[in-house]
Amino acid sequence: MIKELENKEHQQENLLRSIINLFVYNNCDYFIYLDVKQNSYTMFSGSRSGTPLPPSECLDYSTEIVKYANDFVVPEDREHVIREMRLKRVIEQLEQYEKHVIYCGVEDPIRGYTRKKLEYRYYDRDEQMVLLSRTDLTDLYLEQQRQQKELQEALKTAEEANRAKSQFFSNMSHDIRTPMNAIVGFATLLEREASNKERVQEYTEKILNSSKLLLSLLNDVLDISQIESGKAVLNISMISILELVNELDTMIRPQAQARKQEFHVQIEPMAHRYFSGDKIRITQVLMNILNNAVKYTPDGRRIDFMVSSSIHWADDQGEICFVVKDTGIGIAPDFVKDLYEPFSRESNPVVDRIQGTGLGLSITKDLVELMGGVIQVDSEKGKGSTFTVRFRSQVSEESSISPRTEGREGQKAAAAGYLPLQGIRVLAAEDNELNAEILSELLRIAGAECEIVPNGQAAVRRFQELQPGGCDLILMDVCMPVMDGCEAACRIRQLDCEQAGTIPIIAMTANAFTEDVRKVLDAGMDAHLSKPVDVERLISTIRKYVYS
């Protein structure tokens, strides 16, 4: 009898020690000492056990688990928990495995939703004694849910990016093939109708128009790629407001006049003449908007271009505001939200007849935001659209343009117009034979004398041989074998001869990004023309620098 009592006491001590160890090492809410034979249990809980708790003593485990599950387990887990906590199921699992684990959600009256882990283990297999522990996994569960949500969002983003990429290439394929088909088709017709002067002129004009559309598309795609990759570089300088507006007017007014549109420019009185910004990018933004105004405004209607500014005297910061208002076809309200999406174009018969890629406004918005500005649109279908672009920037009464550049700017009137290049001697560095042939012929037609060399090293050597005064201007390709154009320009500027520091050097290259322009200017060149070169721009640029 005494021996039996001692054994029972020893068992109780072992049980207590096991429970204490489990509390310490497992940070559990509670433990239940379950007597399977008697269908009863005793619960041990700690000071941080949480809620809700089952009764500390129970003589009917099977009934209590159903009641507890119905009262506290979340509905989606309830049936599963009741099934897995039944004694028959517990014993089946423990006979097969070392432990039986159940995960479930429990509604805590204080904390709300909590995540729990129920774990059964044999304490005494022979006597059918089982220990059940409940551990709180809420923090871990919430962290896993957060990570899972992030993964799902990342997957969704990746899927959307893949869809966008597929759509992008689909649109690109279509938009590139359209002008390419026109170029190939009219080139074929041109070959067959070579003796028909009127047809030759008509087909040539259509080939040129299609080429310009194709080039515009490729430039837009490059701009989008550069902006999205974070590689777009801003070239900040002081910009003359009046000069910027005059240049835009010069480019847009002929287009408007060709369609008998009224193009009105209004500049409000300003407290300053210059503001800081990237002139090339700002010009690109405003040209995109103005070109759209001309394209989507019917013949004979009105387009207004308004410029205003305000100044904050405390920090020499000003706000420059450009407004383009047209009386065109307007934008449908349900399309405004998609207006700046790449390749998005409103679907209606009028828009479908107008050439465009759907990239211009997407690039415009990206560039405006890249420069810290804002763009807004107000449009009414059938009545027209108003685009407003605002930039906040440093303002000044003085320009930071170098004396050499100022001198040339002052000669713009003399260089205006597209006159022949009679008597101008040009040295051109171009490694591509086809490009060299085209350039040489264009300059010959314009009246210039042109000598072509195949690389930068040859350009430096030939320039020295032509001294003194045997050359009026150098056209320099950038990417060439032996010596590139930038290195050649640097070497020419360092030569000890009369024209080394003053000879105009103009880069002609397919590299058209802002950093490419900056690179050629840093190398000592005077200007940058991107290929394929517009003939009128080439001639006017040559005249500008030769006669300045």
mmCIF file of C-alpha atoms in Angstrom, residues 30-355:
data_model
loop_
_atom_site.group_PDB
_atom_site.id
_atom_site.type_symbol
_atom_site.label_atom_id
_atom_site.label_comp_id
_atom_site.label_asym_id
_atom_site.label_seq_id
_atom_site.Cartn_x
_atom_site.Cartn_y
_atom_site.Cartn_z
ATOM 1 C CA TYR A 30 -2.010 26.181 -20.874
ATOM 2 C CA PHE A 31 -1.567 22.401 -20.486
ATOM 3 C CA ILE A 32 -4.219 19.771 -20.078
ATOM 4 C CA TYR A 33 -3.546 16.453 -18.371
ATOM 5 C CA LEU A 34 -5.961 14.182 -20.200
ATOM 6 C CA ASP A 35 -7.118 10.805 -18.884
ATOM 7 C CA VAL A 36 -8.306 9.017 -21.999
ATOM 8 C CA LYS A 37 -9.818 6.067 -20.131
ATOM 9 C CA GLN A 38 -11.903 8.341 -17.881
ATOM 10 C CA ASN A 39 -12.638 10.962 -20.608
ATOM 11 C CA SER A 40 -11.598 13.633 -18.092
ATOM 12 C CA TYR A 41 -8.862 16.233 -17.751
ATOM 13 C CA THR A 42 -7.172 18.755 -15.486
ATOM 14 C CA MET A 43 -5.935 22.097 -16.870
ATOM 15 C CA PHE A 44 -2.822 23.973 -15.742
ATOM 16 C CA SER A 45 -2.548 27.622 -16.848
ATOM 17 C CA GLY A 46 0.017 30.376 -16.328
ATOM 18 C CA SER A 47 -0.211 34.110 -15.657
ATOM 19 C CA ARG A 48 0.102 34.884 -19.408
ATOM 20 C CA SER A 49 -2.155 32.126 -20.624
ATOM 21 C CA GLY A 50 -4.466 34.467 -22.516
ATOM 22 C CA THR A 51 -8.132 33.924 -23.156
ATOM 23 C CA PRO A 52 -10.417 32.139 -23.632
ATOM 24 C CA LEU A 53 -9.565 29.187 -21.383
ATOM 25 C CA PRO A 54 -11.447 25.916 -20.971
ATOM 26 C CA PRO A 55 -12.601 24.843 -17.479
ATOM 27 C CA SER A 56 -9.723 23.849 -15.175
ATOM 28 C CA GLU A 57 -11.447 20.542 -14.325
ATOM 29 C CA CYS A 58 -13.706 18.531 -16.593
ATOM 30 C CA LEU A 59 -15.243 15.073 -16.314
ATOM 31 C CA ASP A 60 -16.504 14.981 -19.931
ATOM 32 C CA TYR A 61 -13.750 15.935 -22.359
ATOM 33 C CA SER A 62 -15.720 14.868 -25.455
ATOM 34 C CA THR A 63 -18.616 17.203 -24.681
ATOM 35 C CA GLU A 64 -16.404 20.084 -23.584
ATOM 36 C CA ILE A 65 -14.363 20.205 -26.813
ATOM 37 C CA VAL A 66 -17.558 20.616 -28.864
ATOM 38 C CA LYS A 67 -18.818 23.377 -26.575
ATOM 39 C CA TYR A 68 -15.449 25.149 -26.565
ATOM 40 C CA ALA A 69 -15.120 24.923 -30.355
ATOM 41 C CA ASN A 70 -18.616 26.283 -30.917
ATOM 42 C CA ASP A 71 -18.010 29.160 -28.494
ATOM 43 C CA PHE A 72 -14.505 30.292 -29.476
ATOM 44 C CA VAL A 73 -13.039 28.617 -32.562
ATOM 45 C CA VAL A 74 -13.564 30.620 -35.751
ATOM 46 C CA PRO A 75 -16.294 29.169 -38.012
ATOM 47 C CA GLU A 76 -13.964 28.173 -40.846
ATOM 48 C CA ASP A 77 -11.876 25.975 -38.492
ATOM 49 C CA ARG A 78 -14.641 24.679 -36.213
ATOM 50 C CA GLU A 79 -15.552 21.346 -37.838
ATOM 51 C CA HIS A 80 -11.899 20.506 -38.422
ATOM 52 C CA VAL A 81 -11.003 21.203 -34.764
ATOM 53 C CA ILE A 82 -13.880 19.125 -33.357
ATOM 54 C CA ARG A 83 -12.976 16.206 -35.627
ATOM 55 C CA GLU A 84 -9.252 16.334 -34.811
ATOM 56 C CA MET A 85 -9.765 16.729 -31.029
ATOM 57 C CA ARG A 86 -11.975 13.645 -30.629
ATOM 58 C CA LEU A 87 -10.267 11.030 -28.466
ATOM 59 C CA LYS A 88 -10.452 8.326 -31.094
ATOM 60 C CA ARG A 89 -8.679 10.554 -33.620
ATOM 61 C CA VAL A 90 -6.075 11.676 -31.054
ATOM 62 C CA ILE A 91 -5.168 8.109 -30.097
ATOM 63 C CA GLU A 92 -5.023 7.015 -33.745
ATOM 64 C CA GLN A 93 -2.532 9.765 -34.488
ATOM 65 C CA LEU A 94 -0.435 9.199 -31.366
ATOM 66 C CA GLU A 95 -0.188 5.488 -32.079
ATOM 67 C CA GLN A 96 1.147 6.301 -35.523
ATOM 68 C CA TYR A 97 3.158 9.453 -34.809
ATOM 69 C CA GLU A 98 4.990 10.996 -31.887
ATOM 70 C CA LYS A 99 2.547 13.884 -31.638
ATOM 71 C CA HIS A 100 -0.761 15.165 -32.988
ATOM 72 C CA VAL A 101 -0.879 18.861 -33.925
ATOM 73 C CA ILE A 102 -3.879 21.064 -34.773
ATOM 74 C CA TYR A 103 -3.757 24.696 -35.957
ATOM 75 C CA CYS A 104 -6.808 26.895 -35.615
ATOM 76 C CA GLY A 105 -8.109 30.428 -35.221
ATOM 77 C CA VAL A 106 -9.607 31.415 -31.871
ATOM 78 C CA GLU A 107 -11.669 34.520 -31.158
ATOM 79 C CA ASP A 108 -10.162 36.161 -28.092
ATOM 80 C CA PRO A 109 -12.615 38.531 -26.328
ATOM 81 C CA ILE A 110 -9.711 40.913 -25.674
ATOM 82 C CA ARG A 111 -7.320 40.555 -28.643
ATOM 83 C CA GLY A 112 -9.762 39.550 -31.339
ATOM 84 C CA TYR A 113 -8.493 36.965 -33.820
ATOM 85 C CA THR A 114 -5.653 34.800 -32.505
ATOM 86 C CA ARG A 115 -3.859 31.837 -34.000
ATOM 87 C CA LYS A 116 -3.309 28.776 -31.811
ATOM 88 C CA LYS A 117 -1.396 25.524 -31.953
ATOM 89 C CA LEU A 118 -2.830 22.495 -30.099
ATOM 90 C CA GLU A 119 -0.344 19.677 -29.546
ATOM 91 C CA TYR A 120 -1.075 16.228 -28.076
ATOM 92 C CA ARG A 121 1.683 13.929 -26.710
ATOM 93 C CA TYR A 122 1.624 10.758 -24.666
ATOM 94 C CA TYR A 123 2.551 11.234 -21.040
ATOM 95 C CA ASP A 124 1.957 7.574 -20.205
ATOM 96 C CA ARG A 125 1.096 5.321 -23.105
ATOM 97 C CA ASP A 126 0.263 2.314 -20.954
ATOM 98 C CA GLU A 127 -2.141 4.259 -18.732
ATOM 99 C CA GLN A 128 -3.486 6.251 -21.704
ATOM 100 C CA MET A 129 -2.455 9.564 -20.151
ATOM 101 C CA VAL A 130 -1.999 12.438 -22.659
ATOM 102 C CA LEU A 131 -0.647 15.979 -22.359
ATOM 103 C CA LEU A 132 -2.347 18.664 -24.484
ATOM 104 C CA SER A 133 -0.630 22.056 -24.844
ATOM 105 C CA ARG A 134 -1.934 25.249 -26.444
ATOM 106 C CA THR A 135 0.638 27.713 -27.826
ATOM 107 C CA ASP A 136 -0.090 31.197 -29.146
ATOM 108 C CA LEU A 137 1.205 31.714 -32.718
ATOM 109 C CA THR A 138 -0.602 34.976 -33.452
ATOM 110 C CA ASP A 139 2.479 37.151 -33.963
ATOM 111 C CA LEU A 140 4.153 34.521 -36.135
ATOM 112 C CA TYR A 141 0.915 33.958 -38.066
ATOM 113 C CA LEU A 142 0.400 37.674 -38.712
ATOM 114 C CA GLU A 143 3.993 38.021 -39.880
ATOM 115 C CA GLN A 144 3.547 35.060 -42.226
ATOM 116 C CA GLN A 145 0.300 36.576 -43.507
ATOM 117 C CA ARG A 146 2.077 39.878 -44.104
ATOM 118 C CA GLN A 147 4.865 38.146 -46.003
ATOM 119 C CA GLN A 148 2.375 36.089 -47.978
ATOM 120 C CA LYS A 149 0.443 39.234 -48.883
ATOM 121 C CA GLU A 150 3.660 40.901 -50.025
ATOM 122 C CA LEU A 151 4.509 37.853 -52.131
ATOM 123 C CA GLN A 152 1.018 37.846 -53.650
ATOM 124 C CA GLU A 153 1.279 41.551 -54.420
ATOM 125 C CA ALA A 154 4.740 41.032 -55.900
ATOM 126 C CA LEU A 155 3.402 38.156 -58.004
ATOM 127 C CA LYS A 156 0.466 40.292 -59.123
ATOM 128 C CA THR A 157 2.827 43.135 -60.013
ATOM 129 C CA ALA A 158 5.070 40.748 -61.942
ATOM 130 C CA GLU A 159 2.086 39.293 -63.806
ATOM 131 C CA GLU A 160 0.829 42.779 -64.638
ATOM 132 C CA ALA A 161 4.321 43.742 -65.793
ATOM 133 C CA ASN A 162 4.460 40.652 -68.022
ATOM 134 C CA ARG A 163 1.032 41.463 -69.454
ATOM 135 C CA ALA A 164 2.105 45.068 -69.992
ATOM 136 C CA LYS A 165 5.323 43.876 -71.643
ATOM 137 C CA SER A 166 3.402 41.541 -73.944
ATOM 138 C CA GLN A 167 0.955 44.317 -74.790
ATOM 139 C CA PHE A 168 3.870 46.700 -75.308
ATOM 140 C CA PHE A 169 5.572 44.405 -77.824
ATOM 141 C CA SER A 170 2.259 43.708 -79.526
ATOM 142 C CA ASN A 171 1.597 47.428 -79.908
ATOM 143 C CA MET A 172 5.196 48.075 -80.933
ATOM 144 C CA SER A 173 4.998 45.390 -83.604
ATOM 145 C CA HIS A 174 1.831 46.926 -85.005
ATOM 146 C CA ASP A 175 3.000 50.541 -84.812
ATOM 147 C CA ILE A 176 6.407 49.807 -86.346
ATOM 148 C CA ARG A 177 4.971 47.682 -89.143
ATOM 149 C CA THR A 178 2.459 50.365 -90.153
ATOM 150 C CA PRO A 179 5.016 53.004 -91.291
ATOM 151 C CA MET A 180 7.438 50.279 -92.437
ATOM 152 C CA ASN A 181 4.770 48.835 -94.740
ATOM 153 C CA ALA A 182 4.196 52.315 -96.146
ATOM 154 C CA ILE A 183 7.928 52.880 -96.687
ATOM 155 C CA VAL A 184 8.449 49.513 -98.414
ATOM 156 C CA GLY A 185 5.244 49.822 -100.427
ATOM 157 C CA PHE A 186 5.839 53.342 -101.708
ATOM 158 C CA ALA A 187 9.522 52.590 -102.373
ATOM 159 C CA THR A 188 8.366 49.718 -104.613
ATOM 160 C CA LEU A 189 5.879 52.005 -106.379
ATOM 161 C CA LEU A 190 8.576 54.677 -106.700
ATOM 162 C CA GLU A 191 10.824 52.209 -108.512
ATOM 163 C CA ARG A 192 8.045 51.298 -110.950
ATOM 164 C CA GLU A 193 6.900 54.888 -111.536
ATOM 165 C CA ALA A 194 10.373 56.480 -111.743
ATOM 166 C CA SER A 195 9.502 58.283 -114.986
ATOM 167 C CA ASN A 196 6.305 59.858 -113.604
ATOM 168 C CA LYS A 197 7.462 63.079 -111.922
ATOM 169 C CA GLU A 198 4.183 63.735 -110.081
ATOM 170 C CA ARG A 199 4.018 60.200 -108.707
ATOM 171 C CA VAL A 200 7.702 60.332 -107.689
ATOM 172 C CA GLN A 201 7.060 63.503 -105.690
ATOM 173 C CA GLU A 202 3.907 62.057 -104.108
ATOM 174 C CA TYR A 203 5.524 58.745 -103.136
ATOM 175 C CA THR A 204 8.686 60.459 -101.854
ATOM 176 C CA GLU A 205 6.632 62.709 -99.593
ATOM 177 C CA LYS A 206 4.729 59.729 -98.189
ATOM 178 C CA ILE A 207 7.952 57.798 -97.583
ATOM 179 C CA LEU A 208 9.418 60.779 -95.715
ATOM 180 C CA ASN A 209 6.265 61.182 -93.601
ATOM 181 C CA SER A 210 6.255 57.487 -92.712
ATOM 182 C CA SER A 211 9.974 57.660 -91.874
ATOM 183 C CA LYS A 212 9.358 60.579 -89.519
ATOM 184 C CA LEU A 213 6.530 58.686 -87.812
ATOM 185 C CA LEU A 214 8.765 55.629 -87.392
ATOM 186 C CA LEU A 215 11.605 57.742 -85.994
ATOM 187 C CA SER A 216 9.202 59.482 -83.608
ATOM 188 C CA LEU A 217 7.984 56.101 -82.350
ATOM 189 C CA LEU A 218 11.523 54.822 -81.757
ATOM 190 C CA ASN A 219 12.493 58.038 -79.951
ATOM 191 C CA ASP A 220 9.405 57.759 -77.736
ATOM 192 C CA VAL A 221 10.199 54.150 -76.851
ATOM 193 C CA LEU A 222 13.783 55.095 -75.960
ATOM 194 C CA ASP A 223 12.503 57.934 -73.777
ATOM 195 C CA ILE A 224 10.115 55.621 -71.916
ATOM 196 C CA SER A 225 12.854 53.023 -71.422
ATOM 197 C CA GLN A 226 15.267 55.617 -70.078
ATOM 198 C CA ILE A 227 12.740 57.163 -67.692
ATOM 199 C CA GLU A 228 11.482 53.825 -66.336
ATOM 200 C CA SER A 229 15.028 52.538 -65.793
ATOM 201 C CA GLY A 230 15.870 55.664 -63.790
ATOM 202 C CA LYS A 231 18.638 56.630 -66.213
ATOM 203 C CA ALA A 232 17.078 59.857 -67.463
ATOM 204 C CA VAL A 233 19.485 62.722 -66.782
ATOM 205 C CA LEU A 234 18.431 66.363 -66.499
ATOM 206 C CA ASN A 235 20.672 69.057 -67.943
ATOM 207 C CA ILE A 236 19.766 72.111 -65.848
ATOM 208 C CA SER A 237 20.556 75.609 -67.087
ATOM 209 C CA MET A 238 18.952 79.048 -67.090
ATOM 210 C CA ILE A 239 16.282 79.257 -69.809
ATOM 211 C CA SER A 240 15.098 82.438 -71.468
ATOM 212 C CA ILE A 241 11.297 82.400 -71.286
ATOM 213 C CA LEU A 242 10.926 84.628 -74.337
ATOM 214 C CA GLU A 243 13.418 82.592 -76.360
ATOM 215 C CA LEU A 244 11.702 79.308 -75.427
ATOM 216 C CA VAL A 245 8.283 80.627 -76.431
ATOM 217 C CA ASN A 246 9.622 82.050 -79.704
ATOM 218 C CA GLU A 247 11.237 78.718 -80.616
ATOM 219 C CA LEU A 248 8.006 76.846 -79.892
ATOM 220 C CA ASP A 249 6.044 79.391 -81.915
ATOM 221 C CA THR A 250 8.444 78.968 -84.843
ATOM 222 C CA MET A 251 7.921 75.192 -84.840
ATOM 223 C CA ILE A 252 4.158 75.087 -84.249
ATOM 224 C CA ARG A 253 2.816 78.078 -86.200
ATOM 225 C CA PRO A 254 3.570 76.619 -89.682
ATOM 226 C CA GLN A 255 1.683 73.435 -88.737
ATOM 227 C CA ALA A 256 -1.304 75.449 -87.530
ATOM 228 C CA GLN A 257 -1.257 77.690 -90.597
ATOM 229 C CA ALA A 258 -1.214 74.653 -92.878
ATOM 230 C CA ARG A 259 -4.550 73.675 -91.321
ATOM 231 C CA LYS A 260 -5.866 77.271 -91.293
ATOM 232 C CA GLN A 261 -5.985 77.189 -87.500
ATOM 233 C CA GLU A 262 -5.725 80.349 -85.404
ATOM 234 C CA PHE A 263 -2.639 80.026 -83.196
ATOM 235 C CA HIS A 264 -2.451 82.684 -80.479
ATOM 236 C CA VAL A 265 0.484 83.130 -78.106
ATOM 237 C CA GLN A 266 -0.015 85.169 -74.952
ATOM 238 C CA ILE A 267 2.816 85.988 -72.532
ATOM 239 C CA GLU A 268 1.748 87.753 -69.368
ATOM 240 C CA PRO A 269 4.024 90.477 -67.904
ATOM 241 C CA MET A 270 6.791 88.760 -65.925
ATOM 242 C CA ALA A 271 9.010 89.791 -63.041
ATOM 243 C CA HIS A 272 11.932 87.776 -64.409
ATOM 244 C CA ARG A 273 13.267 86.682 -67.794
ATOM 245 C CA TYR A 274 14.968 83.377 -66.981
ATOM 246 C CA PHE A 275 14.120 80.226 -65.054
ATOM 247 C CA SER A 276 16.156 77.097 -64.368
ATOM 248 C CA GLY A 277 15.311 73.802 -66.025
ATOM 249 C CA ASP A 278 16.196 71.281 -68.708
ATOM 250 C CA LYS A 279 15.440 73.172 -71.900
ATOM 251 C CA ILE A 280 15.450 70.102 -74.146
ATOM 252 C CA ARG A 281 13.018 68.213 -71.910
ATOM 253 C CA ILE A 282 10.725 71.211 -71.338
ATOM 254 C CA THR A 283 10.647 71.851 -75.083
ATOM 255 C CA GLN A 284 9.802 68.171 -75.637
ATOM 256 C CA VAL A 285 6.941 68.357 -73.123
ATOM 257 C CA LEU A 286 5.415 71.497 -74.625
ATOM 258 C CA MET A 287 5.917 70.299 -78.210
ATOM 259 C CA ASN A 288 4.070 67.063 -77.424
ATOM 260 C CA ILE A 289 1.109 69.006 -76.036
ATOM 261 C CA LEU A 290 1.116 71.628 -78.811
ATOM 262 C CA ASN A 291 1.448 68.987 -81.545
ATOM 263 C CA ASN A 292 -1.545 67.149 -80.087
ATOM 264 C CA ALA A 293 -3.518 70.390 -80.035
ATOM 265 C CA VAL A 294 -2.823 70.903 -83.747
ATOM 266 C CA LYS A 295 -3.553 67.244 -84.600
ATOM 267 C CA TYR A 296 -6.823 66.970 -82.691
ATOM 268 C CA THR A 297 -8.228 70.426 -83.511
ATOM 269 C CA PRO A 298 -10.236 70.570 -86.752
ATOM 270 C CA ASP A 299 -9.175 72.930 -89.533
ATOM 271 C CA GLY A 300 -10.047 76.579 -89.007
ATOM 272 C CA ARG A 301 -10.417 76.455 -85.226
ATOM 273 C CA ARG A 302 -8.406 78.173 -82.486
ATOM 274 C CA ILE A 303 -5.448 77.127 -80.304
ATOM 275 C CA ASP A 304 -4.123 79.291 -77.461
ATOM 276 C CA PHE A 305 -0.675 79.017 -75.881
ATOM 277 C CA MET A 306 -0.413 81.045 -72.668
ATOM 278 C CA VAL A 307 2.594 81.593 -70.418
ATOM 279 C CA SER A 308 2.548 83.170 -66.972
ATOM 280 C CA SER A 309 4.719 83.210 -63.872
ATOM 281 C CA SER A 310 4.763 84.175 -60.233
ATOM 282 C CA ILE A 311 7.720 84.762 -57.952
ATOM 283 C CA HIS A 312 8.424 84.140 -54.269
ATOM 284 C CA TRP A 313 10.868 86.859 -53.331
ATOM 285 C CA ALA A 314 12.011 85.126 -50.140
ATOM 286 C CA ASP A 315 13.831 82.295 -51.899
ATOM 287 C CA ASP A 316 14.082 83.478 -55.523
ATOM 288 C CA GLN A 317 11.769 80.626 -56.479
ATOM 289 C CA GLY A 318 9.152 81.135 -59.141
ATOM 290 C CA GLU A 319 6.324 79.139 -60.667
ATOM 291 C CA ILE A 320 6.242 78.999 -64.450
ATOM 292 C CA CYS A 321 2.855 78.069 -65.882
ATOM 293 C CA PHE A 322 2.267 76.944 -69.483
ATOM 294 C CA VAL A 323 -1.316 76.517 -70.719
ATOM 295 C CA VAL A 324 -2.328 74.998 -74.068
ATOM 296 C CA LYS A 325 -6.018 75.422 -74.814
ATOM 297 C CA ASP A 326 -7.623 74.085 -77.972
ATOM 298 C CA THR A 327 -11.114 73.949 -79.430
ATOM 299 C CA GLY A 328 -10.686 70.441 -80.757
ATOM 300 C CA ILE A 329 -12.482 67.136 -80.391
ATOM 301 C CA GLY A 330 -11.984 66.904 -76.611
ATOM 302 C CA ILE A 331 -11.531 63.798 -74.490
ATOM 303 C CA ALA A 332 -14.261 61.450 -73.261
ATOM 304 C CA PRO A 333 -14.606 61.539 -69.428
ATOM 305 C CA ASP A 334 -14.102 57.770 -69.100
ATOM 306 C CA PHE A 335 -10.823 57.959 -71.046
ATOM 307 C CA VAL A 336 -9.195 60.724 -68.973
ATOM 308 C CA LYS A 337 -8.010 58.206 -66.355
ATOM 309 C CA ASP A 338 -6.101 56.274 -69.061
ATOM 310 C CA LEU A 339 -4.805 59.364 -70.853
ATOM 311 C CA TYR A 340 -1.204 58.963 -69.648
ATOM 312 C CA GLU A 341 -0.967 55.177 -70.040
ATOM 313 C CA PRO A 342 1.558 54.024 -72.690
ATOM 314 C CA PHE A 343 -0.042 53.209 -76.068
ATOM 315 C CA SER A 344 -3.472 54.334 -74.861
ATOM 316 C CA ARG A 345 -5.562 56.051 -77.514
ATOM 317 C CA GLU A 346 -9.231 56.889 -77.306
ATOM 318 C CA SER A 347 -11.208 54.634 -79.581
ATOM 319 C CA ASN A 348 -13.384 56.667 -81.924
ATOM 320 C CA PRO A 349 -13.467 57.185 -85.709
ATOM 321 C CA VAL A 350 -11.875 60.659 -85.551
ATOM 322 C CA VAL A 351 -8.897 59.582 -83.417
ATOM 323 C CA ASP A 352 -8.402 56.385 -85.417
ATOM 324 C CA ARG A 353 -7.810 58.436 -88.581
ATOM 325 C CA ILE A 354 -5.028 60.489 -86.943
ATOM 326 C CA GLN A 355 -1.504 59.057 -86.884
#
